[in-house]
Coordinates of C-alpha atoms in Angstrom, one line a residue:
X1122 CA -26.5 4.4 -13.6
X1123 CA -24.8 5.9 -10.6
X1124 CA -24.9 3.0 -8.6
X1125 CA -23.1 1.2 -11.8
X1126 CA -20.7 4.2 -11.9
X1127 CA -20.0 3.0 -7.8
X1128 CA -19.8 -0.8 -8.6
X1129 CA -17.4 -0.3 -11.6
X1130 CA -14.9 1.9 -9.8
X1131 CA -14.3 -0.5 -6.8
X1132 CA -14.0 -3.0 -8.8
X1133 CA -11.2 -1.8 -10.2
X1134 CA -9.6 -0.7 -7.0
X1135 CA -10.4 -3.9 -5.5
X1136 CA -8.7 -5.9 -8.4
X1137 CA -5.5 -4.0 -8.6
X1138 CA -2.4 -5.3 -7.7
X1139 CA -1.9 -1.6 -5.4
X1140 CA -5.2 -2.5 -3.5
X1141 CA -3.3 -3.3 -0.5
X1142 CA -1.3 0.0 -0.9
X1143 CA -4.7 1.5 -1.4
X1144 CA -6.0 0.6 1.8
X1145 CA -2.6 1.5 3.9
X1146 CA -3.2 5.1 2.3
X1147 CA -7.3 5.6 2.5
X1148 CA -6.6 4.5 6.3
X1149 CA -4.0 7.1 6.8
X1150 CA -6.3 9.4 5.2
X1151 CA -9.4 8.6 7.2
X1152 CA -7.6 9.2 10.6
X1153 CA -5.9 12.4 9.3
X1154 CA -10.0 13.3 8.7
X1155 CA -11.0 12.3 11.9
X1156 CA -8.2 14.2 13.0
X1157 CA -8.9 17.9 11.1
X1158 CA -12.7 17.2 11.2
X1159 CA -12.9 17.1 14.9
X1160 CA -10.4 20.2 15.0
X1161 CA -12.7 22.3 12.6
X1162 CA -16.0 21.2 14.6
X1163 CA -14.1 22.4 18.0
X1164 CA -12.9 25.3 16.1
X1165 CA -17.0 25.8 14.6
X1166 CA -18.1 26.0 18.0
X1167 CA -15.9 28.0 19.7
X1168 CA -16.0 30.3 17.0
X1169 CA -18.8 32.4 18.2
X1170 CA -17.1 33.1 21.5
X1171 CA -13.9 33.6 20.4
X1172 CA -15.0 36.5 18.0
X1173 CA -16.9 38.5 20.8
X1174 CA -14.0 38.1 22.9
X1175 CA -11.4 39.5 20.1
X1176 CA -14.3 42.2 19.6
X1177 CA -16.4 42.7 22.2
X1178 CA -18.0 45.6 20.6
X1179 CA -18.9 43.4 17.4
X1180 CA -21.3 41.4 16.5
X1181 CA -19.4 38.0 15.8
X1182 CA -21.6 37.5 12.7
X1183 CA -20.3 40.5 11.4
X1184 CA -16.3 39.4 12.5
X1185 CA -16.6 36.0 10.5
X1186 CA -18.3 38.1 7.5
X1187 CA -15.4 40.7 7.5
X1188 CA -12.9 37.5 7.3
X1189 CA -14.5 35.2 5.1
X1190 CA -13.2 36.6 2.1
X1191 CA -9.7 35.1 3.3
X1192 CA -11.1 31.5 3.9
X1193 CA -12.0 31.4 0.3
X1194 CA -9.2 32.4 -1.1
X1195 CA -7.0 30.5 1.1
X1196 CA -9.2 27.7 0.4
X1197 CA -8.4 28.0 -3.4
X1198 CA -4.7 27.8 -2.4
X1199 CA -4.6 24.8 -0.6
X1200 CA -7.2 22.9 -2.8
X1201 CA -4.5 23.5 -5.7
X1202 CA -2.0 21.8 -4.4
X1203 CA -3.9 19.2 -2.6
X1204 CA -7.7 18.5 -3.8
X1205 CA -6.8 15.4 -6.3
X1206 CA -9.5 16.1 -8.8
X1207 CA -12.3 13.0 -9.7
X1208 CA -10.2 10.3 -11.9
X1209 CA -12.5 8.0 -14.1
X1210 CA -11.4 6.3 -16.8
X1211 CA -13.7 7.1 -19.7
X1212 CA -12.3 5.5 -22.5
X1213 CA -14.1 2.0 -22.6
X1214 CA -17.4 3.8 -21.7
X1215 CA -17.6 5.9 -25.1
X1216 CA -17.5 2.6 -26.7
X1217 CA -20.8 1.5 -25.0
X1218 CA -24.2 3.2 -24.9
X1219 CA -23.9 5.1 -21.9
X1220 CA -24.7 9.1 -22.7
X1221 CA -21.9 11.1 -22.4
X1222 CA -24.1 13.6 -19.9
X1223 CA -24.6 11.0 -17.2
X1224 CA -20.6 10.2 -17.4
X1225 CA -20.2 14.1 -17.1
X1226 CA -22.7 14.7 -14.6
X1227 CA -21.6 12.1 -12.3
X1228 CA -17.7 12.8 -12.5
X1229 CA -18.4 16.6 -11.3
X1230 CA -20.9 15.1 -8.5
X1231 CA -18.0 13.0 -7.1
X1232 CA -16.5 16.2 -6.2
X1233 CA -19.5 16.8 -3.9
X1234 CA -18.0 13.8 -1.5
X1235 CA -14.6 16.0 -1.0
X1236 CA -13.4 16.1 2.6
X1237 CA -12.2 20.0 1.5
X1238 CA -16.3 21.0 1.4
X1239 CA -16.6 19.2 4.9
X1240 CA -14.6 21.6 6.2
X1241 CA -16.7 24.5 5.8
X1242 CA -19.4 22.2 7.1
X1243 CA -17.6 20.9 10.4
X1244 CA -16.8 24.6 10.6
X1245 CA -19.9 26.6 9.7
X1246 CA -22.5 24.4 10.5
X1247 CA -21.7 24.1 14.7
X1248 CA -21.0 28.3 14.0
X1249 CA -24.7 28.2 13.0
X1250 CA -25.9 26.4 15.4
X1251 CA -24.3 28.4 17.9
X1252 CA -25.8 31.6 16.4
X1253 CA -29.5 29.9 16.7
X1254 CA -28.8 29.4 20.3
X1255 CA -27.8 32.8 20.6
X1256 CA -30.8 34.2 19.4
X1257 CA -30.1 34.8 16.1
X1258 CA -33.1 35.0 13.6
X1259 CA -33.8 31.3 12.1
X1260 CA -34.4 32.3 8.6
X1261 CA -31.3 34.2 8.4
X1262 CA -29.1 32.1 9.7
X1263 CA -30.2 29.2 7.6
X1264 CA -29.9 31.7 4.3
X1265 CA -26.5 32.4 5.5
X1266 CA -25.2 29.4 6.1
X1267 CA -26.5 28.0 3.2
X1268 CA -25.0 30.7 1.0
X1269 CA -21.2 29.5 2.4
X1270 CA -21.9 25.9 1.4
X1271 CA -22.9 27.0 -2.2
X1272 CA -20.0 29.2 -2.7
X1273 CA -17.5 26.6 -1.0
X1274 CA -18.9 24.6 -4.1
X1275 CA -18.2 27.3 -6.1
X1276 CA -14.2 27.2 -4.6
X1277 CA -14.4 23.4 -5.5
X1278 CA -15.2 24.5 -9.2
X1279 CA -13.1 26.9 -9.6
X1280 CA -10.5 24.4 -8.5
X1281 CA -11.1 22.8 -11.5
X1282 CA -10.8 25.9 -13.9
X1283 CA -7.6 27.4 -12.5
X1284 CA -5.9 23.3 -12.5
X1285 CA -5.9 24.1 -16.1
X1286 CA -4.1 27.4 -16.3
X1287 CA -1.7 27.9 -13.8
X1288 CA -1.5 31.9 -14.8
X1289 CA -5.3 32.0 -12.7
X1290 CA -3.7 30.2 -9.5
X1291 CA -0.9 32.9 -9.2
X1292 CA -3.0 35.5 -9.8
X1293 CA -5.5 34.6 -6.9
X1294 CA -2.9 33.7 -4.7
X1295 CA -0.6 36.9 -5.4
X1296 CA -4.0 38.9 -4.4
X1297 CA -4.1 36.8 -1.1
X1298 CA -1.0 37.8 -0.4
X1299 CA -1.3 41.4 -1.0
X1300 CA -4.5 41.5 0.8
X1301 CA -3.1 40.4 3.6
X1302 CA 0.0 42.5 3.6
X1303 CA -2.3 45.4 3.0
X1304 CA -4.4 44.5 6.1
X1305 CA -1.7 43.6 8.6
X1306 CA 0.1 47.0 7.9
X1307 CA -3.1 48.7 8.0
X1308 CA -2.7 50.3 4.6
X1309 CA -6.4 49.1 3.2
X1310 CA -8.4 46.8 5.2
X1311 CA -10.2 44.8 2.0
X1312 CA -12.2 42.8 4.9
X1313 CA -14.5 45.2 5.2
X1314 CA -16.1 46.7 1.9
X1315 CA -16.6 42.4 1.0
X1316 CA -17.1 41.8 5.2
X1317 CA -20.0 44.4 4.1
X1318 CA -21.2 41.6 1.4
X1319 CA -21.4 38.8 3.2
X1320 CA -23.6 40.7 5.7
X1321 CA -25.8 41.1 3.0
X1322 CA -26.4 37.7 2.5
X1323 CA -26.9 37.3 6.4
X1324 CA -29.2 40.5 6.4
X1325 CA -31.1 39.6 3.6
X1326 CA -31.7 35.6 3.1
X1327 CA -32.9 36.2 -0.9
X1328 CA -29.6 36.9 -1.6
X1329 CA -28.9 33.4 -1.7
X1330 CA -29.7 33.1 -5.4
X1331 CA -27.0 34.6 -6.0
X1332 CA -24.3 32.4 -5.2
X1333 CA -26.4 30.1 -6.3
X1334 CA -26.7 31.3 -9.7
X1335 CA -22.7 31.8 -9.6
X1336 CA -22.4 27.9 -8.6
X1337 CA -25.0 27.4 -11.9
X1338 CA -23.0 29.0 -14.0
X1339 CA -19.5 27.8 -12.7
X1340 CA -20.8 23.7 -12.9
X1341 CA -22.1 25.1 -16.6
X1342 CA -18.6 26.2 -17.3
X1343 CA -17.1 22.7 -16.3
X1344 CA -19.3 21.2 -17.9
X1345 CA -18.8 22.5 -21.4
X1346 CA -14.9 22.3 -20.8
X1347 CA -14.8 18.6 -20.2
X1348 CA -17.8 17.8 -23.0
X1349 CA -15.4 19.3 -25.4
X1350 CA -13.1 16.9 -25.2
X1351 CA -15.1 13.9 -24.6
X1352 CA -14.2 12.2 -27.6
X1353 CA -12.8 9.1 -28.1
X1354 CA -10.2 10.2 -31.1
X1355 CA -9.7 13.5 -28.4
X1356 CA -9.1 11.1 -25.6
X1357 CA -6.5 8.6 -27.4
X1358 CA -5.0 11.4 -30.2
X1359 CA -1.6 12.9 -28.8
X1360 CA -1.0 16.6 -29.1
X1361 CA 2.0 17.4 -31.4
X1362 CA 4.1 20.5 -29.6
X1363 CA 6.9 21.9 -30.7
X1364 CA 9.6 21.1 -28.6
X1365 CA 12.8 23.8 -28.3
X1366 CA 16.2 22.4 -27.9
X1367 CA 17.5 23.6 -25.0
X1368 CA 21.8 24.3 -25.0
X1369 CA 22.9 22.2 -21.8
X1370 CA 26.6 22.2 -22.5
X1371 CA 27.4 23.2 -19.6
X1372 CA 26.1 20.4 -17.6
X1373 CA 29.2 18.3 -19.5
X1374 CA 31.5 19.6 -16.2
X1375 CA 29.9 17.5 -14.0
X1376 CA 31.3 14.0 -16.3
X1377 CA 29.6 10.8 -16.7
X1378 CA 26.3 12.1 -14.7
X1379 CA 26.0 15.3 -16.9
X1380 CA 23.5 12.9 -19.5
X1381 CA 21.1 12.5 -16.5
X1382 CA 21.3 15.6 -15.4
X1383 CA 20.5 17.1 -18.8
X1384 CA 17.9 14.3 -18.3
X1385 CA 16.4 15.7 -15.4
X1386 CA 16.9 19.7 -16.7
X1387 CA 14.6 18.8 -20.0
X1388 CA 12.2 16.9 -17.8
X1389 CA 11.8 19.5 -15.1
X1390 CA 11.4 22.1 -18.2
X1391 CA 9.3 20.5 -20.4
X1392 CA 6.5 19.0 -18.3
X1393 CA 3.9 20.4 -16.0
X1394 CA 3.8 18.2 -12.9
X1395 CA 8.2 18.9 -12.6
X1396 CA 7.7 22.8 -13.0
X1397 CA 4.5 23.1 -10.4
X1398 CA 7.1 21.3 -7.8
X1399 CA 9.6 23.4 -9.0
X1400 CA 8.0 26.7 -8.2
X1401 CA 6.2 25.3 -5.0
X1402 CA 9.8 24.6 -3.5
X1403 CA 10.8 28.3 -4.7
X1404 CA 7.9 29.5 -2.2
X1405 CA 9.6 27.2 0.8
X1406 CA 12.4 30.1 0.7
X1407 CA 9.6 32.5 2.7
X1408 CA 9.1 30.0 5.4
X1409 CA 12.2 31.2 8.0
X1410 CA 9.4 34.3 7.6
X1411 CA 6.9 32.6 9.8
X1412 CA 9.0 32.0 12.2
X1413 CA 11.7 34.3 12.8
X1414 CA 9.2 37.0 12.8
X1415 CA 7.6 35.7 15.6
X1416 CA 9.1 36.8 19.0
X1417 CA 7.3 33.7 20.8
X1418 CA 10.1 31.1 18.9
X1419 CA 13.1 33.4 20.0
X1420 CA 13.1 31.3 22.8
X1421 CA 13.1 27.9 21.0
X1422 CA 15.8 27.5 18.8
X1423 CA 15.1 23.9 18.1
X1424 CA 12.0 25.5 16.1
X1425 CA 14.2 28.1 14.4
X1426 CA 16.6 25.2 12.9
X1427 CA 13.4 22.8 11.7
X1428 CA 12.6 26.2 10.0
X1429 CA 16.2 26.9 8.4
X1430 CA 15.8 23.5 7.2
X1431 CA 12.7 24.4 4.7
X1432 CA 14.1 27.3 3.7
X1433 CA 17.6 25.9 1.8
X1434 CA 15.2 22.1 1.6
X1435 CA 12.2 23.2 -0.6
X1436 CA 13.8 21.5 -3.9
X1437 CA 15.3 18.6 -2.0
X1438 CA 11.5 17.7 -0.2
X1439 CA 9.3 18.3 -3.2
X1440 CA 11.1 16.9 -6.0
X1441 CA 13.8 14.7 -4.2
X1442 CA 11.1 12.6 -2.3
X1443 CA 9.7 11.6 -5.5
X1444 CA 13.0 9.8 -6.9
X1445 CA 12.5 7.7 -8.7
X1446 CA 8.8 8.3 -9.6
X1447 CA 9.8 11.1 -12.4
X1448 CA 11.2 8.4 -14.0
X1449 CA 8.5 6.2 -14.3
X1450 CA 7.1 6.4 -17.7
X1451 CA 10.3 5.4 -19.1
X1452 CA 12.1 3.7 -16.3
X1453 CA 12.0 0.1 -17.9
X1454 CA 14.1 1.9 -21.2
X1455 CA 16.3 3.5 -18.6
X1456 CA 16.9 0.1 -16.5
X1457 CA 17.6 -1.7 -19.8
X1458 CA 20.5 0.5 -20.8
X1459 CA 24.0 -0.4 -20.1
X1460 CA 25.1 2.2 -17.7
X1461 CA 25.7 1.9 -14.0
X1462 CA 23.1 2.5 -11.0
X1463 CA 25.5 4.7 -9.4
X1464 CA 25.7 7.1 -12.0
X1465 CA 21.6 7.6 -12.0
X1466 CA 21.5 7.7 -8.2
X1467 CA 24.7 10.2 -8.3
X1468 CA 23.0 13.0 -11.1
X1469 CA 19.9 13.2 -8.7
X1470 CA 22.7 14.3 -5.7
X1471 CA 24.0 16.7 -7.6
X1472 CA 20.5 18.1 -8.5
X1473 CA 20.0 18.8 -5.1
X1474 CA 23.3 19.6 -3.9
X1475 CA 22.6 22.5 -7.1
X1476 CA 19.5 23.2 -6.1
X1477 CA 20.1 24.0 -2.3
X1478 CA 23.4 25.9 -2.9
X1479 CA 20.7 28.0 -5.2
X1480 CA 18.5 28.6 -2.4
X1481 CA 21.2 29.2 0.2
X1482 CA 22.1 32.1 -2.2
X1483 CA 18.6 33.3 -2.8
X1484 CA 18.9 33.6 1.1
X1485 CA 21.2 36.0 2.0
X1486 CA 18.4 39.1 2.5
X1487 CA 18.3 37.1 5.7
X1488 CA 21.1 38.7 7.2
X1489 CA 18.6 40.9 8.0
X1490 CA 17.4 39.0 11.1
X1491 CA 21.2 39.0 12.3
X1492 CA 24.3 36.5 11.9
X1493 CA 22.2 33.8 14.1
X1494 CA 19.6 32.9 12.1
X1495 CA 22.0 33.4 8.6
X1496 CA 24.4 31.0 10.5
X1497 CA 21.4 28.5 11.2
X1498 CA 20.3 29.2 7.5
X1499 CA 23.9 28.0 6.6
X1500 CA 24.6 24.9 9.1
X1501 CA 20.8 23.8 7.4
X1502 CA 22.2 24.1 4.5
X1503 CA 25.2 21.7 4.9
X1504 CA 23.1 19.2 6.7
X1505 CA 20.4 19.3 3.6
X1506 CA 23.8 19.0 1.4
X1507 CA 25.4 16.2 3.4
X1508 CA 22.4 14.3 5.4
X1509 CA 19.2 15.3 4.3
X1510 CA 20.2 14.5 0.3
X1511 CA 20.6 10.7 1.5
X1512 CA 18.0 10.2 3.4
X1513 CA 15.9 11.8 0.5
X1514 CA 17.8 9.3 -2.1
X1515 CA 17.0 6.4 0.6
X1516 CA 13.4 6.7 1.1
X1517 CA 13.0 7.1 -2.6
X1518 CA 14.1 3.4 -3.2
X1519 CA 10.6 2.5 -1.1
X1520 CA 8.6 4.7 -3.5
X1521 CA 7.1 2.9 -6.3
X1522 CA 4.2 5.6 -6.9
X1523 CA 4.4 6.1 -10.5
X1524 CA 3.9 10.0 -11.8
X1525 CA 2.2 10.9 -14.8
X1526 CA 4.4 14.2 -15.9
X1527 CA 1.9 16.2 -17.7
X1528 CA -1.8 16.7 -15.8
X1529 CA -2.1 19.8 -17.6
X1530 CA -6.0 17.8 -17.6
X1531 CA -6.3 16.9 -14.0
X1532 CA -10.2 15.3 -14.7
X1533 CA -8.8 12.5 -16.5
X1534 CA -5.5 12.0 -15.5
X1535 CA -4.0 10.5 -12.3
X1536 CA -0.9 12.6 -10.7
X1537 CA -1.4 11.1 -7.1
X1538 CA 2.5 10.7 -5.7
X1539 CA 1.3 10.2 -2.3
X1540 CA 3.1 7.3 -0.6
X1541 CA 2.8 6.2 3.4
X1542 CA 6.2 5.5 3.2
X1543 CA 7.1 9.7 2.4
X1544 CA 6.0 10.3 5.9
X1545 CA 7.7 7.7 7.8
X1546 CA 10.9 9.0 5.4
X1547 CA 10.1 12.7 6.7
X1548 CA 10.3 12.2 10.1
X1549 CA 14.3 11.6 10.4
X1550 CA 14.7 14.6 8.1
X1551 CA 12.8 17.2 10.3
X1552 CA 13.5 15.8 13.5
X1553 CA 17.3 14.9 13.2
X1554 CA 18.3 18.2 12.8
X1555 CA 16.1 19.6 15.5
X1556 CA 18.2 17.0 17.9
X1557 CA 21.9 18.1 16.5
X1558 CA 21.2 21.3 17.0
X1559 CA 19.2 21.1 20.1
X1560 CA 21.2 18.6 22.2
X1561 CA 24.8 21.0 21.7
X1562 CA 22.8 24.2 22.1
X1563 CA 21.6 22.8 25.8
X1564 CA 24.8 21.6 27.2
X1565 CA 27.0 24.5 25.7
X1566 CA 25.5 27.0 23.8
X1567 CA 23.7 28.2 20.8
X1568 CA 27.1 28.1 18.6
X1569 CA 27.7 24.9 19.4
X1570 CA 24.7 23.7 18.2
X1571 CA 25.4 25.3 14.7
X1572 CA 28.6 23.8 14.3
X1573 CA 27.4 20.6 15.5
X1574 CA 24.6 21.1 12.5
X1575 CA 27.5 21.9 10.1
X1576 CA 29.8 19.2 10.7
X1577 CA 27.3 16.3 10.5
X1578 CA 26.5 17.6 7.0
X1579 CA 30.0 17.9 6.3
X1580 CA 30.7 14.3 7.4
X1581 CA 27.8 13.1 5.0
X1582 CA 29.9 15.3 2.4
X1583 CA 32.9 13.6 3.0
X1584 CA 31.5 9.7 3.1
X1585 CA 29.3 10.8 0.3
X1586 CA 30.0 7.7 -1.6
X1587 CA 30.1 5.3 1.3
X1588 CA 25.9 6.8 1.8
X1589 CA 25.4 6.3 -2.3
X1590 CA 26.8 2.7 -2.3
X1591 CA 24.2 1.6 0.8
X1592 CA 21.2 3.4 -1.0
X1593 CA 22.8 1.9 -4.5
X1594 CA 22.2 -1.8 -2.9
X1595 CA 18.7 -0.7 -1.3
X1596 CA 17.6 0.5 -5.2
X1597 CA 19.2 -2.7 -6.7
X1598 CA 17.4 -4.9 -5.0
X1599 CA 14.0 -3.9 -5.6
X1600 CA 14.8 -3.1 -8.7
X1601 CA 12.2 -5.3 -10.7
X1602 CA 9.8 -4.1 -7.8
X1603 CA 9.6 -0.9 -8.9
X1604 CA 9.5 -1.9 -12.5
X1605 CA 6.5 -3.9 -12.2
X1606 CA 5.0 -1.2 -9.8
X1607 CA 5.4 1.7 -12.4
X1608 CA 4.2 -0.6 -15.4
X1609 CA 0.8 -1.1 -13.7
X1610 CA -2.4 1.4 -15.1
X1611 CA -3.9 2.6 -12.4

């Protein structure tokens, strides 16, 4: 039945008018794992030797055990935003006799064959290894090691639990964050009371039932949730929610673009795919943090502006780079109506233009770091305004990903927005302002690079609509491209 399960699946990838796409991205993907894979298997081996020569005093076992705690729940961060959970669709197999527990039971094994569990295998695995070479006692080690791989399982399951409730997410990661501000300022060092149980399950190799029992109950817990609603009348039957009407009058200012932009407000607002972006860019307004921090980028400036850029750009990179895939479950209505292109393309500037004047206000505490970086902060923020905006606008007329707005039920639903072309797009947008600044700063010095910075976004201000008729003609002419690309089921 598996090996049916297989066959169906690439058939239907293989048939699909994006199968071409497909490859371009699985390739892209493969390299990128080839890539991270042979950085955690250098990074597995040289693990060993890099704790004893942190600690020379401790045993490196005991290191790793103290900081594991962190792995996992930084794993559970990053999975959340970028573990795409198993798609399948069920519907025509609950019309054939095919047991709903073999559907089940295979569609939480697929998650088995994610590259996030290889990880902690490229990484652990050399570590143990390493430790066997050492000397270490066979039995142990193998307990030990095999209790991380059961509880990375565990991580991959509760990836599945907290997709569904946001509220568990930023909970776990607001603990990460306090644990770590806790044990960099030396107020409570959490690492080592749980350091202390991780050596148990190195010290003691029966342990390992019991993150085994915990990965029992967890795939229990799954599986229950997504029985419940393996139905076919639960499957097709829409959910009737009470919808509040929102007061946007004061959008009207803005003219003939304020019906898109109330478009856009009720969309962000109302569905959860739009708000997760939403408070994922709000986070981008920490990133200066890991940089201006850090005395060792004091003397590269070019770094400090690609950081200023984030912190203003967070809206403008998350949501703007998926223009106009928001749109895609009604874009054929909103193509058919009589209104100009100009107008749509137009509404989606302002949101931006909004949306970094927001963050540019949310980032005056700053000024705390001195009139420098606030005046990098600022020039960013005219080159996200005047540059940045367009080519955002302009690589969204090559993205035909459509985006399914609620995935509220990640199992079943497909909210994959990755496109090739977004990374081609981001390289002018990080590296262009890394050049005006840097090229100025060299010759003359670090205030002409600011203004340099400024000015380009202020010349992209003041040709704004020279930049929206180009990107108009680029969006007009695939028009019925993107139409047929957001109409197909995938």
């Amino acid at each position: 039945m598996i090996r049916l399960f297989f066959n169906l699946e690439w058939k239907q990838f293989s048939r699909a008018s994006y199968f071409q796409k497909g490859i371009a991205i699985k390739i892209l993907l493969f390299l990128a794992a080839i890539y991270f894979g042979g950085a955690a298997i250098m990074l597995g081996v040289g693990l060993f030797f890099i704790a004893k020569k942190i600690k020379p005093d401790l045993d490196p076992i005991i290191l790793v055990n103290n900081f594991l705690i962190y792995w996992f729940l930084f794993d559970i961060v990053i999975r959340f935003f970028l573990q795409q959970l198993p798609v399948m669709n069920i519907k025509p197999l609950m019309t054939i006799p095919i047991k709903r527990n073999t559907v089940i039971h295979y569609l939480l094994g697929k998650t088995a064959l994610s590259f996030f569990n290889c990880i902690a295998l490229f990484i652990f695995l050399p570590f143990s290894i390493v430790l066997l070479v050492q000397g270490y006692a066979v039995v142990n080690v193998f307990c030990w090691f095999l209790s991380i791989i059961i509880l990375t399982f565990c991580v991959n399951f509760i990836n599945f639990l907290i997709n569904k409730n946001n509220t568990f997410f930023y909970s776990i990661a607001g603990v990460l964050f306090v644990f770590l501000g806790l044990e960099t300022y030396g107020f409570f060092k959490i690492s080592e009371p749980i350091g202390k149980a991780f050596n148990m399950l190195y010290q003691q190799p029966y342990l390992v039932i019991i993150p085994l029992l915990f990965l029992f109950l967890l795939y229990k817990k799954n599986y229950s949730d997504i029985r419940k609603g393996f139905y076919l009348d639960g499957a097709i039957s829409k959910k009737a929610d009470r919808v509040k009407s929102l007061d946007l009058n004061w959008v009207n200012r803005f003219g003939s673009v304020a019906v898109f932009l109330k478009n856009d407000i009720r969309l962000i607002l109302r569905n959860a795919r739009p708000k997760q972006v939403l408070l994922m860019s709000g986070l981008f307004l920490f990133y200066g943090l890991f940089f201006y921090t850090q005395s060792a980028y004091k003397n590269m400036p070019a770094f400090l502006a690609f950081a200023s850029m984030f912190v203003t750009g967070g809206f403008l990179m998350t949501f703007g780079q998926l223009v106009p895939s928001w749109d895609s479950e009604y874009y054929k209505l909103l193509m058919s109506q009589n209104i100009p292109y100009s107008k749509y393309l137009e509404s989606k500037w302002y949101l931006m233009v909004v949306a970094v004047f927001v963050s540019f206000i949310l980032s005056i505490p700053y000024l705390y770091f001195g009139w420098d970086i606030f005046g990098m902060i600022a020039a960013g923020a005219l080159f996200n305004i005047g540059l940045n905006s367009f080519i955002t606008l302009f690589g969204g007329a090559l993205n035909r990903v459509p985006i399914e707005l609620n995935v509220k039920a990640k199992a079943f639903s497909n909210t994959n927005g990755f496109n090739p072309t977004q990374m081609l797009i981001a390289l002018p947008k990080l590296v262009l302002p890394m050049l005006l600044f840097y090229v100025p700063y060299k010759i003359i010095n670090f205030q002409a690079g600011l203004i340099v910075l400024a000015l380009s976004g202020v010349l992209g201000i003041v040709f704004r609509n020279f930049f929206l008729s180009k990107i108009e003609g680029v969006y007009q002419k695939g028009k019925y491209k993107t139409i047929a690309a957001f109409a197909e089921k995938k």
